[in-house]
CSV table of C-alpha atoms and ligand atoms in Angstrom, one decimal:
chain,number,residue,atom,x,y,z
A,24,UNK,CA,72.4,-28.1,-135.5
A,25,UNK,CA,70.4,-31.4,-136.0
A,26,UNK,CA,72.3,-33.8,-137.5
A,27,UNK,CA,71.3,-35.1,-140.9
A,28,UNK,CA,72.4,-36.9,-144.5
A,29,UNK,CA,73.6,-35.3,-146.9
A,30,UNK,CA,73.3,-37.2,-150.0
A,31,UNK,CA,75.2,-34.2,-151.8
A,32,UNK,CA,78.1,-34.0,-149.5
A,33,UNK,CA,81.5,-33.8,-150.3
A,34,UNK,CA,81.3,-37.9,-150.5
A,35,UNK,CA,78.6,-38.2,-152.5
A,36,UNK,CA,78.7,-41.5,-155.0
A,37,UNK,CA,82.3,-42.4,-152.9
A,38,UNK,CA,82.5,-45.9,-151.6
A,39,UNK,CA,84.3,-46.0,-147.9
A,40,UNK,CA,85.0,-49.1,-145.9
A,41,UNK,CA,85.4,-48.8,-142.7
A,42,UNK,CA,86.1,-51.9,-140.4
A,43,UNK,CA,85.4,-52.2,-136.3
A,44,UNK,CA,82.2,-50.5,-137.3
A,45,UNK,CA,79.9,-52.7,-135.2
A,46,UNK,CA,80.4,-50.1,-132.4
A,47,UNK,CA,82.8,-47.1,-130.4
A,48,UNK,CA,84.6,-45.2,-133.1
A,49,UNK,CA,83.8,-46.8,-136.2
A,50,UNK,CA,80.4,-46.6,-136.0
A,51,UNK,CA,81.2,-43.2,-135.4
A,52,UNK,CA,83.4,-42.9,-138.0
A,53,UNK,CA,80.5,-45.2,-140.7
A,54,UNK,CA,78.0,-42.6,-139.4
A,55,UNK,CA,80.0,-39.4,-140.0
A,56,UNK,CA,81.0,-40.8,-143.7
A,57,UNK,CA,77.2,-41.7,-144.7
A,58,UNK,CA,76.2,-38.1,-143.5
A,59,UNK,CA,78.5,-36.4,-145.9
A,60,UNK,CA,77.1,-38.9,-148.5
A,61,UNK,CA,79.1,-41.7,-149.1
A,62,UNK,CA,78.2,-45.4,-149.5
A,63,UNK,CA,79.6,-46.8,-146.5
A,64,UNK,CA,80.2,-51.2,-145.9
A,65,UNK,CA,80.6,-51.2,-142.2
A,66,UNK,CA,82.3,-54.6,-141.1
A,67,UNK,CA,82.8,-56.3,-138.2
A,68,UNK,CA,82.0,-59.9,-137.0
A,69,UNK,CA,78.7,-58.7,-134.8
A,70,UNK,CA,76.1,-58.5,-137.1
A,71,UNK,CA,73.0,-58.8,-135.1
A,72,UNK,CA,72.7,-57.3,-131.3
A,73,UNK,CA,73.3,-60.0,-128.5
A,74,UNK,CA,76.1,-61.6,-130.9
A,75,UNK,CA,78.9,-60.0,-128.6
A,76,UNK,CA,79.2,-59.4,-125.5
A,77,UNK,CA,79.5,-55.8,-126.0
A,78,UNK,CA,76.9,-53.4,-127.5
A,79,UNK,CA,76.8,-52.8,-130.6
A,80,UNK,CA,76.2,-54.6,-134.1
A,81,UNK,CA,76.4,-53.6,-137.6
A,82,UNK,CA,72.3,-54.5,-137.7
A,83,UNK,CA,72.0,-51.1,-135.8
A,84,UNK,CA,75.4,-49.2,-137.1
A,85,UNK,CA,73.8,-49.7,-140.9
A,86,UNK,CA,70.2,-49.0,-139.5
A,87,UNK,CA,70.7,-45.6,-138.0
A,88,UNK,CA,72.3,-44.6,-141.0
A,89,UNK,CA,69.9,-45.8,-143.4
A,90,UNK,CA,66.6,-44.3,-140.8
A,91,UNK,CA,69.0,-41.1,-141.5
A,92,UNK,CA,68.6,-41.8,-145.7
A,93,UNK,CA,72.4,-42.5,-146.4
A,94,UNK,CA,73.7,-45.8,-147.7
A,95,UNK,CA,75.2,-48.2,-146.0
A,96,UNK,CA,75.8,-52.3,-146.1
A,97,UNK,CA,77.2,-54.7,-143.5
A,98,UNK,CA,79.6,-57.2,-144.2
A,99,UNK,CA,80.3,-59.5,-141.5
A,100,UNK,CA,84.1,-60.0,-141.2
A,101,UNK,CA,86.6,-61.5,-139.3
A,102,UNK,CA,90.1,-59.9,-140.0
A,103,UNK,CA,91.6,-62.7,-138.5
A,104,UNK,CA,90.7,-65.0,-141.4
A,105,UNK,CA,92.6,-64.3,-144.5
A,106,UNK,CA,89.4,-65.3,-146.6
A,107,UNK,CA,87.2,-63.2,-144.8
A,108,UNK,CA,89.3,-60.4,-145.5
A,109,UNK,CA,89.4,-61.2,-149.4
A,110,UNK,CA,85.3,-61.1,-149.2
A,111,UNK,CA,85.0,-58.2,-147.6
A,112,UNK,CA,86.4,-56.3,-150.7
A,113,UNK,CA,85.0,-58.6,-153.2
A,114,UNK,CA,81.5,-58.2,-151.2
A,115,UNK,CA,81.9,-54.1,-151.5
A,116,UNK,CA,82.9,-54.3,-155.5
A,117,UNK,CA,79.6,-56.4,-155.8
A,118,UNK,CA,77.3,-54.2,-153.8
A,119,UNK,CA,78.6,-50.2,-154.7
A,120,UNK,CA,82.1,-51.2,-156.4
A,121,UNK,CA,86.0,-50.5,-155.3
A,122,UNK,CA,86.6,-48.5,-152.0
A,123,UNK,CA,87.5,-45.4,-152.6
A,124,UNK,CA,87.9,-44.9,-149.1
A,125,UNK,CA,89.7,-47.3,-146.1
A,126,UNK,CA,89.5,-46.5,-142.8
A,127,UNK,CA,91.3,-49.7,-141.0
A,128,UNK,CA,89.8,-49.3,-137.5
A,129,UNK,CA,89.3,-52.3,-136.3
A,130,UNK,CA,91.7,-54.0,-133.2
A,131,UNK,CA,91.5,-56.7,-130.8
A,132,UNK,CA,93.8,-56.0,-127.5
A,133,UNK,CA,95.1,-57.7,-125.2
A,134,UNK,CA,97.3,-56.4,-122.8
A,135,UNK,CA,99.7,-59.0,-120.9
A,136,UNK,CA,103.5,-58.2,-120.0
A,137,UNK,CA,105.6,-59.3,-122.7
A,138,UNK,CA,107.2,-62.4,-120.6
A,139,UNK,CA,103.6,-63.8,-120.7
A,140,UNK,CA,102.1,-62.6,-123.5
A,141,UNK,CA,99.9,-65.9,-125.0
A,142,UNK,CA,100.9,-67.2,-128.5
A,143,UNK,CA,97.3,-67.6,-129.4
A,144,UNK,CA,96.2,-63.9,-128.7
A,145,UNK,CA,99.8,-62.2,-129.9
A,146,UNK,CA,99.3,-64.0,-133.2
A,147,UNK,CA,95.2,-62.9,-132.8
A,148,UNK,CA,96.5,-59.4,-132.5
A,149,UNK,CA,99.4,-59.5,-135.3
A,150,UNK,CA,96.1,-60.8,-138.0
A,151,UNK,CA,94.0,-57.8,-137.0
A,152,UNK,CA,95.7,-55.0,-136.5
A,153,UNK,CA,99.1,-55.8,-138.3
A,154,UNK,CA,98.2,-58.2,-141.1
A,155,UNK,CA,94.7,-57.5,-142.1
A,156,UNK,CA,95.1,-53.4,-142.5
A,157,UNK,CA,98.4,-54.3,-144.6
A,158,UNK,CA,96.5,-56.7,-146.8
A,159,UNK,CA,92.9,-54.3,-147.3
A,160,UNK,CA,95.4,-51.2,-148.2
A,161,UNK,CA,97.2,-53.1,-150.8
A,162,UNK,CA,94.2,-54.6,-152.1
A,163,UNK,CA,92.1,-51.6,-152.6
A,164,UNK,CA,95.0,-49.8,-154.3
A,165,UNK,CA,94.2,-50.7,-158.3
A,166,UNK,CA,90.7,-49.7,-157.6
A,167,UNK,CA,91.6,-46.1,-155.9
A,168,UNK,CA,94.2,-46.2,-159.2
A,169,UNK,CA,91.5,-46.6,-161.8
A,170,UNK,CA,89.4,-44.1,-159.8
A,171,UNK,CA,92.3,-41.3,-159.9
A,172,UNK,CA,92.3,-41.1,-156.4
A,173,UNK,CA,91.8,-43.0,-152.8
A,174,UNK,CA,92.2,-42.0,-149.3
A,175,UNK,CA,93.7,-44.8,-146.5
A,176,UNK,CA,93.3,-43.8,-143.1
A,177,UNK,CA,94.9,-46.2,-140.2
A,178,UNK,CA,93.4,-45.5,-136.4
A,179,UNK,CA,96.9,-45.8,-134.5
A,180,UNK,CA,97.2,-45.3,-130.9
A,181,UNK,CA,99.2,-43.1,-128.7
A,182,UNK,CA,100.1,-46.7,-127.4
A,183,UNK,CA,103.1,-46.0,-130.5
A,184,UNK,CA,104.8,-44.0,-128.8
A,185,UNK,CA,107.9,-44.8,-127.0
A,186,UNK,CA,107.5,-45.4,-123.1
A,187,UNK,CA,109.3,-42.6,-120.7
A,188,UNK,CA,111.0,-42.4,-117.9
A,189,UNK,CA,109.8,-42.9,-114.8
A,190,UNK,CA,108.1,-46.1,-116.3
A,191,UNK,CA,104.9,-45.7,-114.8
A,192,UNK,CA,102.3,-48.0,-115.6
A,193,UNK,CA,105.1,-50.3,-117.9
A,194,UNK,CA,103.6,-53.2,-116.3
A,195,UNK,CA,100.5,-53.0,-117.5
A,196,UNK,CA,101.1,-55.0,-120.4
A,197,UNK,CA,100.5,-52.1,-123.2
A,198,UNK,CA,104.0,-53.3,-125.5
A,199,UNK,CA,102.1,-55.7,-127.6
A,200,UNK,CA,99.6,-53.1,-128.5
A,201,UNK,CA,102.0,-50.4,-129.1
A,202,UNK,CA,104.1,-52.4,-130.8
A,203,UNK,CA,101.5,-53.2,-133.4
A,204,UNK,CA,100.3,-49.6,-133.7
A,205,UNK,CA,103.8,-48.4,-133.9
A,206,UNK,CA,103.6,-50.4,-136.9
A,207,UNK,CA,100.8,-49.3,-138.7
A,208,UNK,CA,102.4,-46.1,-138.4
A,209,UNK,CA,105.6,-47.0,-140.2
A,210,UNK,CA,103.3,-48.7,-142.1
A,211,UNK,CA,100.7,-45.6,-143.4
A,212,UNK,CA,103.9,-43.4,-143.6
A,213,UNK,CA,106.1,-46.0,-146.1
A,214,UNK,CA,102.8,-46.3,-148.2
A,215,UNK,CA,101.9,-42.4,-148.2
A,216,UNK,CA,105.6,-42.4,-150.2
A,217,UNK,CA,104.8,-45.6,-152.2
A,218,UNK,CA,101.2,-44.3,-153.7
A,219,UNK,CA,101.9,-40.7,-153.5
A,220,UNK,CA,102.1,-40.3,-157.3
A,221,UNK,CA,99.2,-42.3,-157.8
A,222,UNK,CA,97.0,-39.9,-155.8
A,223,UNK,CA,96.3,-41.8,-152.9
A,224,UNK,CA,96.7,-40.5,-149.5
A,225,UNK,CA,97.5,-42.6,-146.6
A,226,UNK,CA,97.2,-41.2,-142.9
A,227,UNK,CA,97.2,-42.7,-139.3
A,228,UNK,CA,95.4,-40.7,-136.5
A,229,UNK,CA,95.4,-41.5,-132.5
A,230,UNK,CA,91.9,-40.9,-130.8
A,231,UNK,CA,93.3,-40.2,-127.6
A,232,UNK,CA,91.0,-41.6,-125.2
A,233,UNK,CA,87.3,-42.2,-126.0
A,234,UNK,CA,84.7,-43.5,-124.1
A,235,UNK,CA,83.8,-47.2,-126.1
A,236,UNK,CA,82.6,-50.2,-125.2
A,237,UNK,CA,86.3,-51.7,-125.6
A,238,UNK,CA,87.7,-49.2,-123.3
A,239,UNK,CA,84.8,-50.0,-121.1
A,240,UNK,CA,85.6,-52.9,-120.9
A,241,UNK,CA,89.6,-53.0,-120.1
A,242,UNK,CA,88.3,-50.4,-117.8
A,243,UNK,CA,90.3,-47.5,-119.3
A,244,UNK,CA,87.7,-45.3,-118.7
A,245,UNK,CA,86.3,-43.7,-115.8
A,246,UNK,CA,84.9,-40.4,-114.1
A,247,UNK,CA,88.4,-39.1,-112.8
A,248,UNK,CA,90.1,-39.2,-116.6
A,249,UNK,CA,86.2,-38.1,-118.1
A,250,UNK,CA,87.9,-34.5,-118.6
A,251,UNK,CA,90.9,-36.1,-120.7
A,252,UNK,CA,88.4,-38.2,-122.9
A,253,UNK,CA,88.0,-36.9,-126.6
A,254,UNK,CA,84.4,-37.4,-128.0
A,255,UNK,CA,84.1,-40.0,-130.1
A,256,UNK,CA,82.5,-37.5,-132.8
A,257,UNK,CA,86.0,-35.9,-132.8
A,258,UNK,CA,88.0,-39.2,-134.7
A,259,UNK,CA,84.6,-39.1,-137.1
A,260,UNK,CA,85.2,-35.6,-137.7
A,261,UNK,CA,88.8,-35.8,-138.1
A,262,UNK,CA,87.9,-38.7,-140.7
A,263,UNK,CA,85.7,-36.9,-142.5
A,264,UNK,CA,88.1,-33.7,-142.9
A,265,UNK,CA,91.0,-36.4,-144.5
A,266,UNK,CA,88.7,-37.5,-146.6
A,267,UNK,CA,87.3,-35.1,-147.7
A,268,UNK,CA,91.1,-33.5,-148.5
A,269,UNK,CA,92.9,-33.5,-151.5
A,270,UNK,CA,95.2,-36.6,-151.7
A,271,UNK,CA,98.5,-34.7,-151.8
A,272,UNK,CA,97.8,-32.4,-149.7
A,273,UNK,CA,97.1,-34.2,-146.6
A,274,UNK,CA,99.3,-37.6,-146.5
A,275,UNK,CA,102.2,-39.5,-144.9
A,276,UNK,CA,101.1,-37.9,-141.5
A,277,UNK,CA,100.7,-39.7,-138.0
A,278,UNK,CA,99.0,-37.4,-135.7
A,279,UNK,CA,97.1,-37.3,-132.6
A,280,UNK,CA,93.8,-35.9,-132.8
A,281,UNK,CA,94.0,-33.2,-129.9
A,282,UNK,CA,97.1,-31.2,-132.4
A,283,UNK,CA,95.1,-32.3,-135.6
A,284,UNK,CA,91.8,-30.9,-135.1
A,285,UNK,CA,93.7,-27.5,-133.7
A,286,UNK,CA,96.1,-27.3,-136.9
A,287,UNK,CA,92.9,-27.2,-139.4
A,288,UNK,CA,90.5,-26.2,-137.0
A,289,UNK,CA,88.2,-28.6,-136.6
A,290,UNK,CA,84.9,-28.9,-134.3
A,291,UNK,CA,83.4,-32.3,-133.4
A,292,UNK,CA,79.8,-32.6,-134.9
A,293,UNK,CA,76.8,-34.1,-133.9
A,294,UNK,CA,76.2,-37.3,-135.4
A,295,UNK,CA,72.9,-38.8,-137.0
A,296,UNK,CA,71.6,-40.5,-133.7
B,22,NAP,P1,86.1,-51.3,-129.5
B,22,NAP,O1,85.0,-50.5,-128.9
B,22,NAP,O2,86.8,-52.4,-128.8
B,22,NAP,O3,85.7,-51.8,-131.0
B,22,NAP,C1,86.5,-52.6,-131.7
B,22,NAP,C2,86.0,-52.9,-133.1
B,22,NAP,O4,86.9,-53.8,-133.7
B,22,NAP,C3,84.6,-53.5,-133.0
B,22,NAP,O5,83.8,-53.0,-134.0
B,22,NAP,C4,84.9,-55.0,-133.2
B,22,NAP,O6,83.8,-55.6,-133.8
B,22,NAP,C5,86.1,-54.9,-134.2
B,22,NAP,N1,86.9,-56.1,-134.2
B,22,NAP,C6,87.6,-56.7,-133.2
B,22,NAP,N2,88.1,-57.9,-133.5
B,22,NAP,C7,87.8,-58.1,-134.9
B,22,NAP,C8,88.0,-59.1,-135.8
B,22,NAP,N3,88.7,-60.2,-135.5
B,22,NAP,N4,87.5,-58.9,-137.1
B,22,NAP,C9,86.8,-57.8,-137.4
B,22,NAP,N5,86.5,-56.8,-136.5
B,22,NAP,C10,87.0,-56.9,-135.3
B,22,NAP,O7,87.3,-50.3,-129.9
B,22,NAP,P2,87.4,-48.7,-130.0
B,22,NAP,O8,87.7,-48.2,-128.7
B,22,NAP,O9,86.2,-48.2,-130.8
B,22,NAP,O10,88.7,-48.5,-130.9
B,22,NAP,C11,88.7,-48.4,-132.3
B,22,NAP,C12,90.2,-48.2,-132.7
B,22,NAP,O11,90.7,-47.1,-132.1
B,22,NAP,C13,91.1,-49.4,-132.4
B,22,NAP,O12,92.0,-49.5,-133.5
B,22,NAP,C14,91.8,-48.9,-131.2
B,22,NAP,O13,93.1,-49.5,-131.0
B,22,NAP,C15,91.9,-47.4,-131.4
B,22,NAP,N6,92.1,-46.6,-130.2
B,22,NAP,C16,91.0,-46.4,-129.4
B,22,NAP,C17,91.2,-45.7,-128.3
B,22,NAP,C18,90.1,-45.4,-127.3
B,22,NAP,O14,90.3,-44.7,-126.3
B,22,NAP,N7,88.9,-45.9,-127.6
B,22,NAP,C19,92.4,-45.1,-128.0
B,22,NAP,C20,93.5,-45.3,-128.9
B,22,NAP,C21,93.3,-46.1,-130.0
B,22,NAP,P3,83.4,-57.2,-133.6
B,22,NAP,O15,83.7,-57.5,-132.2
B,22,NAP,O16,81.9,-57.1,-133.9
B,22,NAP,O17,84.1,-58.0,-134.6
C-alpha cells in the first residue's frame, strides 16, 4: 500500500515532539506521526543538509512530510543546552500549542571503557540522554494535564540490560550508554506511576538494532548481523500504536520491540518516502 497522510488519522489536531528527528529513527518516528495526522516539531541541531557530518537534517525530515501534506516544523535544538531545551517547548506552544505527545529519541554515544571514559563526553552524554528527556517530560506535563491526556515515550536501548556471563564484548565500552538508558527506564516507569491518574502514559521501547546513520557510523551495522536488524519503520510503528493507545491502558512498560510488536500484533508500514 502506498504510503500517504492522513490528515484524519487517529492524531489528527495532536501536537507530538519528537527529538533526534534530523535522521535514523526519529525521522522515522516524525514521519510515521505526521501520516496519522499529527502536527509534528522535529528537533535536532542539523537543520540544513551538509550541517553534520551524517545525513540527514530536519530541512529534509519536515520537507518529506510536508511534499506528503502533513504538518510539521523544525526546531533546531541542542539538548545539551538547558536553554535550548526551554525553547524548544516554548517554540512548539507558539507554533501548534503544548505537546500532546514526547517521543525523547534523541542520544549522543560514546563508548569508551569506564577507566577512560572522558569527563567532557560523560557529562555530554548525562545532558542528552539523562538530563534533557527528564526535563521535556516534566515540562510538558501541565500542558498534557489541561489537555486530559498525554503520551511520553522514551527510546531505551537493550544497552539497559545487565551484562552476562561470559562477558563477551564488556570491553567495548557500552556501560556508559547502558547506564544512561537503564536510567530512562527507571525513569519512564517511576513517571508512568507518578502521572498515571492524570491520564498520561509514559513508555520506553528498545529498537533492537537498526540500520542509522549513527550505527553506521560506530560501525554496528553490517551484512553478517543484516538478518538481526529491525526496520527502522518497526520503532515508527511501534510509536504510532502507543500513541495512538489509551493512556491507561498502555503505560509504565519497558519493552523491546521484537516482543512488543508480537504481543499486539503489529506490522511495520511503509513510510511517506
Ligand atoms: P542517530 O542516527 O545517531 O541519530 C541520533 C539523533 O539524535 C540525531 O537526529 C541527532 O541529531 C540527535 N542528537 C544527537 N545529539 C544531540 C543533541 N546534543 N541535541 C539534540 N539532538 C541531538 O541515532 P539512531 O540510531 O537513530 O538512534 C535513535 C535512538 O535510538 C537513540 O536514543 C539510540 O540510543 C536508540 N537506539 C538505537 C539503536 C539502533 O540500532 N539504531 C539501538 C538501540 C537504541 P543532530 O546531530 O542533528 O543533533
Amino acid at each position: 500500500m502506498t504510503a500517504v497522510v492522513n490528515p484524519e488519522g487517529a492524531l489528527a489536531g495532536r501536537v507530538a515532539v519528537v527529538t533526534g528527528a534530523s535522521r535514523g529513527i526519529g525521522a522515522a518516528i516524525a514521519a510515521r506521526l505526521a501520516m496519522e495526522g499529527a502536527k509534528v516539531v522535529a528537533s535536532a541541531r542539523t537543520l540544513e543538509a551538509g550541517e553534520h557530518k551524517l545525513a540527514g537534517s530536519l530541512s529534509e525530515t519536515v520537507a518529506r512530510i510536508r511534499e506528503a501534506g502533513g504538518e510539521a516544523h523544525a526546531v533546531r535544538c541542542d539538548l545539551a543546552l538547558p536553554e535550548d531545551r526551554e525553547s524548544l517547548l516554548k517554540q512548539t506552544v507558539e507554533r501548534y500549542g503544548p505537546a500532546d505527545i514526547l517521543v525523547n529519541n534523541a542520544a549522543v554515544t560514546y563508548y569508551f571503557p569506564v577507566t577512560d571514559f572522558p569527563e567532557k563526553r560523560y557529562r555530554l552524554m548525562m545532558e542528552v540522554q539523562v538530563r534533557a528527556p527528564f526535563e521535556l517530560s516534566a515540562a510538558v506535563v501541565p500542558g498534557m494535564i489541561e489537555a486530559g491526556k498525554g503520551h511520553i515515550i522514551y527510546i531505551s536501548s537493550g544497552a539497559a540490560r545487565h551484562p552476562q556471563k561470559p562477558y563477551r564484548g564488556a570491553g567495548r565500552g557500552g556501560t556508559v550508554y547502558g547506564m544512561a538508558k537503564a536510567a530512562m527506564e527507571r525513569f519512564s516507569t517511576g513517571m508512568a506511576s507518578e502521572v498515571y491518574d492524570k491520564n498520561i502514559a509514559v513508555n520506553a521501547i528498545s529498537p533492537g538494532l537498526v540500520r542509522t546513520p549513527g550505527t553506521e557510523l560506530h560501525g554496528l551495522v553490517n551484512d553478517r548481523n543484516e538478518a538481526f536488524q529491525t526496520p527502522v519503520e518497526s520503532i515508527a510503528e511501534a510509536v504510532r500504536f502507543i500513541a495512538t493507545s489509551e493512556p491507561k491502558e498502555i503505560t509504565g512498560r519497558v519493552d523491546s520491540i521484537g516482543s512488543f510488536m508480537k504481543e499486539f500484533e503489529l506490522k511495520p508500514v511503509d513510510l511517506i518516502a
